[in-house]
PDB file of C-alpha atoms and ligand atoms in Angstrom:
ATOM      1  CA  UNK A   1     -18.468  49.020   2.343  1.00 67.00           C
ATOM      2  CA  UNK A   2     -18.023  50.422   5.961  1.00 77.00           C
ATOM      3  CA  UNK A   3     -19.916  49.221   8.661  1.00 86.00           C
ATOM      4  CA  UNK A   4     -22.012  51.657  11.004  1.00 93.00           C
ATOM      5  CA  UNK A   5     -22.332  50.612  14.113  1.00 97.00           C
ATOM      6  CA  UNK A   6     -24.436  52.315  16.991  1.00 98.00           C
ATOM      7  CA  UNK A   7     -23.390  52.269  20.821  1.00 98.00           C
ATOM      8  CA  UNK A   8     -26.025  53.337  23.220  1.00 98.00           C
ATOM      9  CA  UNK A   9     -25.030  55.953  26.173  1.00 98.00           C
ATOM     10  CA  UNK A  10     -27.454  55.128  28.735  1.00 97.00           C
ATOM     11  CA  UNK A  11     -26.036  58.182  30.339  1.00 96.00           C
ATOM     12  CA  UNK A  12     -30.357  59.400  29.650  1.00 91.00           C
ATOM     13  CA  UNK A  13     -31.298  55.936  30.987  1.00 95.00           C
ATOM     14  CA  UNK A  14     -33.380  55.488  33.523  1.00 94.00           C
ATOM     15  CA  UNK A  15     -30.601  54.356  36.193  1.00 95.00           C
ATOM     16  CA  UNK A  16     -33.134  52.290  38.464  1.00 96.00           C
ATOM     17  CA  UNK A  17     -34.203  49.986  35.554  1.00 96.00           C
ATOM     18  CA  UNK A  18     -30.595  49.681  34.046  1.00 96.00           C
ATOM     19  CA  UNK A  19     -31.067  45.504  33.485  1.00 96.00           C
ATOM     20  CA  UNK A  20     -34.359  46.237  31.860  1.00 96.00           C
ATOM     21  CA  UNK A  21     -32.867  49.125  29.734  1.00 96.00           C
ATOM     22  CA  UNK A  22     -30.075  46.664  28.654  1.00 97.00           C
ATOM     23  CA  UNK A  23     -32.457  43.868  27.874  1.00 96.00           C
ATOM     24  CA  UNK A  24     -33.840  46.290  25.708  1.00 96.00           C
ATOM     25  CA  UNK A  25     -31.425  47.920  23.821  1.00 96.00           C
ATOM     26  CA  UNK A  26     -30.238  44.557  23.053  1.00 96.00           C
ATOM     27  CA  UNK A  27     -33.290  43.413  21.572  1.00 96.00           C
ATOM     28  CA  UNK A  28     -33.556  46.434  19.452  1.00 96.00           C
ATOM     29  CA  UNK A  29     -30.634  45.613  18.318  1.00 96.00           C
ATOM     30  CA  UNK A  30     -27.978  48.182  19.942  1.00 97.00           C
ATOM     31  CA  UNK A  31     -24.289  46.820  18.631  1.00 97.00           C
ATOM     32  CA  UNK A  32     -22.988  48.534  21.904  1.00 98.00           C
ATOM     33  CA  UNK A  33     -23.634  49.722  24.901  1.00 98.00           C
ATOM     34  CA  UNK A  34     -21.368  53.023  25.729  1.00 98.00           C
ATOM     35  CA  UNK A  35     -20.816  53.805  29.585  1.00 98.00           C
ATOM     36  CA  UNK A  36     -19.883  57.112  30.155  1.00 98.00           C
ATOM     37  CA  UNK A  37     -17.664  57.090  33.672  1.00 98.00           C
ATOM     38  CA  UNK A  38     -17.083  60.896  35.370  1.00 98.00           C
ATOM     39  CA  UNK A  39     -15.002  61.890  37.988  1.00 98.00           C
ATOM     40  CA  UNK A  40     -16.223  64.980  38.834  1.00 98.00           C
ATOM     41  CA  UNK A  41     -12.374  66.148  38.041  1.00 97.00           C
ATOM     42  CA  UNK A  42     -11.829  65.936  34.722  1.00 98.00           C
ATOM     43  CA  UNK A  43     -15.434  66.560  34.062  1.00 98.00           C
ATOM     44  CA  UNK A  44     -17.530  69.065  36.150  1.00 98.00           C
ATOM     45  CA  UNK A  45     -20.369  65.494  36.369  1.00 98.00           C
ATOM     46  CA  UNK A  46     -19.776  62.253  38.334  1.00 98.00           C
ATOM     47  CA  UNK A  47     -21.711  59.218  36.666  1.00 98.00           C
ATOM     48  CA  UNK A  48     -20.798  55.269  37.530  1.00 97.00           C
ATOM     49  CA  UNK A  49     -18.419  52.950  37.894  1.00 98.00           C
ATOM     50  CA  UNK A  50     -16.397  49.836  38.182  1.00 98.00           C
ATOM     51  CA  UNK A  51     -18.996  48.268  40.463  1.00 98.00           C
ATOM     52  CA  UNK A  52     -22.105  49.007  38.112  1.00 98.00           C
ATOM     53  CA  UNK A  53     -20.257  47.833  35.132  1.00 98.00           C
ATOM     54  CA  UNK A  54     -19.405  44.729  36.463  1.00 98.00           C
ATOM     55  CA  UNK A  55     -22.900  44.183  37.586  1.00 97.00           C
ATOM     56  CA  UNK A  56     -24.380  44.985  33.878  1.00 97.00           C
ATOM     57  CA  UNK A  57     -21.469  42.936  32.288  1.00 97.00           C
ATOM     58  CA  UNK A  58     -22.876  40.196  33.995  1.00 96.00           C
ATOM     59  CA  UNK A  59     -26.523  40.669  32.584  1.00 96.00           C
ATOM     60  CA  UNK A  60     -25.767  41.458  28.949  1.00 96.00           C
ATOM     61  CA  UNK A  61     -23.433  39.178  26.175  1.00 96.00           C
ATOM     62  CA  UNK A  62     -23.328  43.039  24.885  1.00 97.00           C
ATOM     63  CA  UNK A  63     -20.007  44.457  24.005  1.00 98.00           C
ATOM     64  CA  UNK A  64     -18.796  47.294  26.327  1.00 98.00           C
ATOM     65  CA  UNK A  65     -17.439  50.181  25.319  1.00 98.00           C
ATOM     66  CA  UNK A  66     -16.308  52.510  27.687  1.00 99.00           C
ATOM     67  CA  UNK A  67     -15.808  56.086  27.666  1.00 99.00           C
ATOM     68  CA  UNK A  68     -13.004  57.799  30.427  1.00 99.00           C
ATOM     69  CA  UNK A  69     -13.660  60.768  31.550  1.00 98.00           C
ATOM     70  CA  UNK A  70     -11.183  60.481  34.720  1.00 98.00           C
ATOM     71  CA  UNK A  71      -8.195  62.242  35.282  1.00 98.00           C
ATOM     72  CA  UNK A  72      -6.041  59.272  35.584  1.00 98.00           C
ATOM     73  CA  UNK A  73      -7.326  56.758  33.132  1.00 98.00           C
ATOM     74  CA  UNK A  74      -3.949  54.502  33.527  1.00 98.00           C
ATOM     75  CA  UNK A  75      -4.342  54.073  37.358  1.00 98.00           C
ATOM     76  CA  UNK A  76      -7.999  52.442  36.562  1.00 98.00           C
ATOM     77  CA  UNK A  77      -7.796  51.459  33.120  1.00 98.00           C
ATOM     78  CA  UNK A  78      -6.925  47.512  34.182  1.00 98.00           C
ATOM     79  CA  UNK A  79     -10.033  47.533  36.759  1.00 98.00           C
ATOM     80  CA  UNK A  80     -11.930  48.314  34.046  1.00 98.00           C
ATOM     81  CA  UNK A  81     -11.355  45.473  32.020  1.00 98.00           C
ATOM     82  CA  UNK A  82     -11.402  43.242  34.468  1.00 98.00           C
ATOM     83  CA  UNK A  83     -14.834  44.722  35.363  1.00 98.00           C
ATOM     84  CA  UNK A  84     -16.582  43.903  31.873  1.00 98.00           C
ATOM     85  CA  UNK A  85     -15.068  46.479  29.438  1.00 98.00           C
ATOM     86  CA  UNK A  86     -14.297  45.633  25.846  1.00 98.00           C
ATOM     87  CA  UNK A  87     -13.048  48.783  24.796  1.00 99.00           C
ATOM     88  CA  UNK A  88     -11.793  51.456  26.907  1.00 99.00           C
ATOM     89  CA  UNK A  89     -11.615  54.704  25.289  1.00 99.00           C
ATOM     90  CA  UNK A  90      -9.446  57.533  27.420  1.00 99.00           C
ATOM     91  CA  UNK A  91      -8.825  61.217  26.685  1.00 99.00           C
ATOM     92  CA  UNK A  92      -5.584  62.466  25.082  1.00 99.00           C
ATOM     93  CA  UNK A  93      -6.450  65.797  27.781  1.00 98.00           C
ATOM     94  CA  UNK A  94      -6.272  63.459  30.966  1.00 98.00           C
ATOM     95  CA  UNK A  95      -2.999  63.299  32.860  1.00 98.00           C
ATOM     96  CA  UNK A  96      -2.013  59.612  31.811  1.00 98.00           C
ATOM     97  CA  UNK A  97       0.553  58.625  29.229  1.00 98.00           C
ATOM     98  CA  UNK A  98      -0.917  57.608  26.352  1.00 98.00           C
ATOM     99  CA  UNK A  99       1.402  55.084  24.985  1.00 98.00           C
ATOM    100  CA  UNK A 100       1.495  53.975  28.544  1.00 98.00           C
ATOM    101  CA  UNK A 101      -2.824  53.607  28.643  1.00 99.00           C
ATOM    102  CA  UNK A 102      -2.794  52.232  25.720  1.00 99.00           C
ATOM    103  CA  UNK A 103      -0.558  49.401  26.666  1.00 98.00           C
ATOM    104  CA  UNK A 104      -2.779  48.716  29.985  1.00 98.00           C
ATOM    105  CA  UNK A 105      -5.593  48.328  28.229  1.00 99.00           C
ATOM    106  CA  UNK A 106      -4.008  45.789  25.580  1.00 98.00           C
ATOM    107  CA  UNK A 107      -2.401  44.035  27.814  1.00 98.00           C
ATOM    108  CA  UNK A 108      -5.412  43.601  29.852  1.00 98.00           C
ATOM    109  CA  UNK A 109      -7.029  42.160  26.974  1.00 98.00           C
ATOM    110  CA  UNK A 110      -9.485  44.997  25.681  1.00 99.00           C
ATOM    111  CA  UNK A 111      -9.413  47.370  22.370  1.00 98.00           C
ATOM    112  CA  UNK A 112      -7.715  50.855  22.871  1.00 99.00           C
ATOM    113  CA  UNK A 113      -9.206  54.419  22.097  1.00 99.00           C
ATOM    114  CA  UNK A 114      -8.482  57.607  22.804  1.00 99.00           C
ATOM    115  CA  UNK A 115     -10.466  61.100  23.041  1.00 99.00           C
ATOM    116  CA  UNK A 116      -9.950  64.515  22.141  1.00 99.00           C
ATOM    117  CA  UNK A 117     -12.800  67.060  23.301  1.00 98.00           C
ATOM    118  CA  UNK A 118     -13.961  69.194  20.885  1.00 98.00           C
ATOM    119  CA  UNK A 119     -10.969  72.046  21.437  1.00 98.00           C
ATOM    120  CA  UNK A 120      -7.839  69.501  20.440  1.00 98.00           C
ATOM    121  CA  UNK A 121      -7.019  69.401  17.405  1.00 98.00           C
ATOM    122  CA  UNK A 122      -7.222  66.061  15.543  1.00 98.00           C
ATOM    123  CA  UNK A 123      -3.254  65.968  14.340  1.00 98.00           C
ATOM    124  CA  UNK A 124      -2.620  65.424  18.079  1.00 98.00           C
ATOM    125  CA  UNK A 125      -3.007  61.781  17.793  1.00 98.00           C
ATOM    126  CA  UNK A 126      -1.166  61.114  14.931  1.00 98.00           C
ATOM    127  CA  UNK A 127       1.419  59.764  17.374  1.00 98.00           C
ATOM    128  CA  UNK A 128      -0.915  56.895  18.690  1.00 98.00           C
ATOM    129  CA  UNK A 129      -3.116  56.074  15.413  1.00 98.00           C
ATOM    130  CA  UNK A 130      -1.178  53.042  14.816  1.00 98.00           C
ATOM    131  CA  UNK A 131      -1.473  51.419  18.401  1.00 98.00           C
ATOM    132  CA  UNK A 132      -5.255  51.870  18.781  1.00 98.00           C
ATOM    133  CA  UNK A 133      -8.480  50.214  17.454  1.00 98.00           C
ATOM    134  CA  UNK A 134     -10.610  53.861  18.273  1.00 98.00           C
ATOM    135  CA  UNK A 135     -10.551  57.624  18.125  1.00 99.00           C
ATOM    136  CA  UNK A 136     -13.229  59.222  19.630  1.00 99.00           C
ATOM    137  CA  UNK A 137     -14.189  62.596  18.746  1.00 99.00           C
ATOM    138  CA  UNK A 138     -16.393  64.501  20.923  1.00 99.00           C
ATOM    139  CA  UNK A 139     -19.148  66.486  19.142  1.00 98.00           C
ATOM    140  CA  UNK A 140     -19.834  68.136  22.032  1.00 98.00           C
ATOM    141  CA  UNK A 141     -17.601  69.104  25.653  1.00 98.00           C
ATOM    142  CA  UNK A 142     -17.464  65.970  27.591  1.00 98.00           C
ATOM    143  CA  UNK A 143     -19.626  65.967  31.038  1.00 98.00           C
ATOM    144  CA  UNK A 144     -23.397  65.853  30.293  1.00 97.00           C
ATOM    145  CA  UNK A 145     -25.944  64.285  27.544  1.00 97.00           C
ATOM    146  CA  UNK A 146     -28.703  66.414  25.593  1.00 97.00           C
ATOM    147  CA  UNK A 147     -26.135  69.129  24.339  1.00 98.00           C
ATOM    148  CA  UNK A 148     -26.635  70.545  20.731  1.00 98.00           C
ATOM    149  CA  UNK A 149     -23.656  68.759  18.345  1.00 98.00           C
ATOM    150  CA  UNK A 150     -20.999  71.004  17.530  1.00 98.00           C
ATOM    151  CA  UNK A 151     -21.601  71.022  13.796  1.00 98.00           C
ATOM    152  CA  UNK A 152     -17.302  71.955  12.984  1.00 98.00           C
ATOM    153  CA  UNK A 153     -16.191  68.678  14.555  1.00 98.00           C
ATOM    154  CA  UNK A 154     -16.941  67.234  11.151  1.00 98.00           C
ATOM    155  CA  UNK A 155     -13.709  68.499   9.217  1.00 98.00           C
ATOM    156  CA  UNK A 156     -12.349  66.592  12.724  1.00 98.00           C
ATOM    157  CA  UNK A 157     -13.705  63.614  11.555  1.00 98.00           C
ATOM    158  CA  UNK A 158     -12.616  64.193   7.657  1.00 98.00           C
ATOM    159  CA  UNK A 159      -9.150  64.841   8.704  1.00 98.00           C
ATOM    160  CA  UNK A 160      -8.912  61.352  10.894  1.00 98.00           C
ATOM    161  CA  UNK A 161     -10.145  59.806   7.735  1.00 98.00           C
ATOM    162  CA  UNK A 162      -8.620  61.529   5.173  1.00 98.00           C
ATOM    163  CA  UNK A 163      -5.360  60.278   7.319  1.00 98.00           C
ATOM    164  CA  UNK A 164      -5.982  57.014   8.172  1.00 98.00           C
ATOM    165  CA  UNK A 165      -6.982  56.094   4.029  1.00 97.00           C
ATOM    166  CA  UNK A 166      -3.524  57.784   2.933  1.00 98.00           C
ATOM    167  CA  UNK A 167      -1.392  55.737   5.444  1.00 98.00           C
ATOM    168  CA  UNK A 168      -3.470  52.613   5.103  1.00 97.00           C
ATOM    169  CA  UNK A 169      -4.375  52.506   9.375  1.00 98.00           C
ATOM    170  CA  UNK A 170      -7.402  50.607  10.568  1.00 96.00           C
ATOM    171  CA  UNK A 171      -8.239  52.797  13.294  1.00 98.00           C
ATOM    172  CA  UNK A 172     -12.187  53.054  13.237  1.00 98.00           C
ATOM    173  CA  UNK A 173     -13.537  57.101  13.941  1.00 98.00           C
ATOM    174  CA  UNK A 174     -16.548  56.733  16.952  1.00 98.00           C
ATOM    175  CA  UNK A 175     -18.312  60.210  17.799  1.00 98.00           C
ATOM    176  CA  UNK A 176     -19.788  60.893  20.911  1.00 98.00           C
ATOM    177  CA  UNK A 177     -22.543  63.982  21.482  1.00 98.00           C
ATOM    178  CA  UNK A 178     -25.640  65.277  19.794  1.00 98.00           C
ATOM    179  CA  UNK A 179     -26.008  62.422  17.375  1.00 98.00           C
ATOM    180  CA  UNK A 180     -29.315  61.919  15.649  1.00 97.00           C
ATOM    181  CA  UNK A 181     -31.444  61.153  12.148  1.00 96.00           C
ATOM    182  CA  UNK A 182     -30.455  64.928  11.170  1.00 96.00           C
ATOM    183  CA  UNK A 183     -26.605  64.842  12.248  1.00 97.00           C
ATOM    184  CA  UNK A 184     -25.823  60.978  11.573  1.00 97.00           C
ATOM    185  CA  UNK A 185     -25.254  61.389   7.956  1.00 96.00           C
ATOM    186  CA  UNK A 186     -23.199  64.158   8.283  1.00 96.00           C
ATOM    187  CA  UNK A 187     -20.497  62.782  10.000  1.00 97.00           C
ATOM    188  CA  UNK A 188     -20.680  58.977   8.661  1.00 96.00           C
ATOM    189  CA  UNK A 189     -20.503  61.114   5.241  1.00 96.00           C
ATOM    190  CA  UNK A 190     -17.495  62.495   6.802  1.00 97.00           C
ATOM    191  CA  UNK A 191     -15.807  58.941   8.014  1.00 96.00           C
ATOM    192  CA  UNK A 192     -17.068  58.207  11.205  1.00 97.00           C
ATOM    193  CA  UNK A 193     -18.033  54.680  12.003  1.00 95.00           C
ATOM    194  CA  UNK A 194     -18.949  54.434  15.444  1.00 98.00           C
ATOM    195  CA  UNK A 195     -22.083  56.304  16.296  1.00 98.00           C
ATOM    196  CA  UNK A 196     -22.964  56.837  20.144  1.00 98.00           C
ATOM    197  CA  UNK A 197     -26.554  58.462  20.599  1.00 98.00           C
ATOM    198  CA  UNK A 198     -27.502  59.006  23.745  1.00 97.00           C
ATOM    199  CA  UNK A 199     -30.769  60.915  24.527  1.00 97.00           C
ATOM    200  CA  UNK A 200     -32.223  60.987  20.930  1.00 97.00           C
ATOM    201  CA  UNK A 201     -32.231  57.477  21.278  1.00 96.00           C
ATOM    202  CA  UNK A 202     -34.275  57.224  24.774  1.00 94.00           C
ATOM    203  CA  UNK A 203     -36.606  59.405  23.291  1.00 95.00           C
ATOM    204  CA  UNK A 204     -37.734  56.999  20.615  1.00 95.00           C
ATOM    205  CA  UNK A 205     -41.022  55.075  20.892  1.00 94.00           C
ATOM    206  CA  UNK A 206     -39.114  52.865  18.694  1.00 95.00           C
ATOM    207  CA  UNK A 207     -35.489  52.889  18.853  1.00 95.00           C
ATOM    208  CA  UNK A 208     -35.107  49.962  16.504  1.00 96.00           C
ATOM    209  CA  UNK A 209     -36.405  51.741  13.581  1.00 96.00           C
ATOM    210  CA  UNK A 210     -34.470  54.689  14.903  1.00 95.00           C
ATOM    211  CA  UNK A 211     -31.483  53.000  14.498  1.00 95.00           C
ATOM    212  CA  UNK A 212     -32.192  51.329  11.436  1.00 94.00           C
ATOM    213  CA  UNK A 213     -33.138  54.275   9.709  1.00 93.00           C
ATOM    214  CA  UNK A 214     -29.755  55.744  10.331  1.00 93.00           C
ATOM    215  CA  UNK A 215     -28.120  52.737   9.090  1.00 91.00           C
ATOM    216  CA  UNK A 216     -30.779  52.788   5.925  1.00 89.00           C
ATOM    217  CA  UNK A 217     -28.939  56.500   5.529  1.00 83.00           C
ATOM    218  CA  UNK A 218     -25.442  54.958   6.233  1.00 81.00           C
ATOM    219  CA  UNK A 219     -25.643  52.820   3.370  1.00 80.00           C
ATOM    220  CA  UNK A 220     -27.160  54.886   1.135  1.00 82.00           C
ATOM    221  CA  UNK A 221     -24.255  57.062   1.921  1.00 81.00           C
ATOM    222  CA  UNK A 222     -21.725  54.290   1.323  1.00 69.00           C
ATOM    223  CA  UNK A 223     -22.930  53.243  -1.854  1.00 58.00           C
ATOM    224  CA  UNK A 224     -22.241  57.328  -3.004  1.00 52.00           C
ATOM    225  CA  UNK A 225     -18.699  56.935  -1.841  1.00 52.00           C
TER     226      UNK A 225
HETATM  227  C1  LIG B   1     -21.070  63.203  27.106  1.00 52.90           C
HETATM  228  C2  LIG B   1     -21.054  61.719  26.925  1.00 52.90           C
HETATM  229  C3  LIG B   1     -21.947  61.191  25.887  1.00 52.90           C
HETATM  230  C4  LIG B   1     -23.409  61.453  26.064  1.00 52.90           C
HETATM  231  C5  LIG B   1     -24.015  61.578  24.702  1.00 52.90           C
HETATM  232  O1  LIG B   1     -19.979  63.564  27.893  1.00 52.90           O
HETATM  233  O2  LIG B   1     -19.734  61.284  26.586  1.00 52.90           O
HETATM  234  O3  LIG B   1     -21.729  59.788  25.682  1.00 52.90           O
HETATM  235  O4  LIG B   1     -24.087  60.464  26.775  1.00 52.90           O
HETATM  236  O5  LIG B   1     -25.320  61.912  24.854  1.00 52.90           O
HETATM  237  P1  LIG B   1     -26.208  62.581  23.717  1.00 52.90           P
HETATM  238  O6  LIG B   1     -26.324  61.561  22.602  1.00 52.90           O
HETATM  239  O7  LIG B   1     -27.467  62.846  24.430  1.00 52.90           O
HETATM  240  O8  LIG B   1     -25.499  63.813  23.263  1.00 52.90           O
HETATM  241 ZN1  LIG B   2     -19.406  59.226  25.971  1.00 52.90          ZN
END
């Protein structure tokens, strides 16, 4: 059976409680924390960086997963690592080499992902989906939290799975954007894995039930399959 697992964006966190946020998440039992980095370049948003995920890394055991959306994601892809990452996911639309990224990021001793926004079509990575641990497809245009999920990224997801069960690949499918209790099943129906929710999740009174109620669905969903 596949295992759904949720990564929090605390993109909708409040930014001057982060530690307490983390703590939290954590104890609701978040798998992972997603940390969305703009650089006002490749996304029309700036966010935070290297020096904030170091300082998180060092109040959380939580894995990191972090999402690129820089215009040069080789140049900092190392730093990032060495700052607390676990995964670094980058976009295929950035001006970095892939193959090139993806090596940083191995050799630097972290898992490897890469992005397409919602306008790339999904056969673009067949190149790299035997060097990487993640895709990433965004449900909704990279830059800001909150937005509606773009509802045909799920024959996106289909097609990444569809692919990676023909050619045997172990690639897991993460989507980022507009996830919640109404969307969820329709793209872990479709193959996805890797759940990020953002602000549907800061809007819970309860995000642990949130979040298990989604996985409830997941494997409910599974046990059709
Ligand atoms: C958007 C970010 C997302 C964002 C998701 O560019 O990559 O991670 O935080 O937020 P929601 O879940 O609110 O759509
Ligand atoms: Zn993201």
């Amino acid at each position: 059976m596949r295992k759904i697992q949720i990564s929090a964006s605390i993109l909708s966190a409040d930014m001057a409680n982060l530690a307490d946020v983390i703590d939290g998440l954590e104890q609701a039992g978040t798998d992972m924390l997603h940390f969305d980095v703009m650089d006002g370049h490749f996304v029309p948003n700036i966010t935070f960086g290297l020096p904030v995920l170091e300082a998180l890394d060092h109040v959380t055991g939580m894995f990191m997963d972090v999402h690129l959306m820089i215009e040069e994601p080789l140049c900092y892809a190392e730093r990032f690592v060495r700052a607390g990452a676990d995964l670094v996911t980058f976009h295929l639309e950035s001006k970095s080499d892939p193959v090139k990224t993806i090596e940083a990021i191995h050799q630097a001793g972290a898992q490897a992902g890469i992005v397409i926004k919602p306008d790339t079509p999904w056969e673009e990575v067949i190149p790299y989906l035997d060097q990487v641990e993640v895709i990433l497809v965004m449900t909704v245009e990279p830059g800001f939290g909150g937005q509606s999920f773009l509802w045909h990224m799920v024959k996106k997801v289909e097609g990444l799975s569809a692919y990676k069960n023909e050619y045997g690949l172990n690639y897991r499918i993460q989507v980022d954007g507009g996830i919640n209790a109404d969307t969820a099943p329709h793209v872990i129906r479709a193959g996805a894995d890797l759940l990020v929710i953002g602000s549907y999740l800061f809007r819970q009174a309860n995000p642990r039930a949130a979040m298990d109620a989604i996985r409830e669905q997941a494997v409910k969903l599974s046990a059709v399959d």
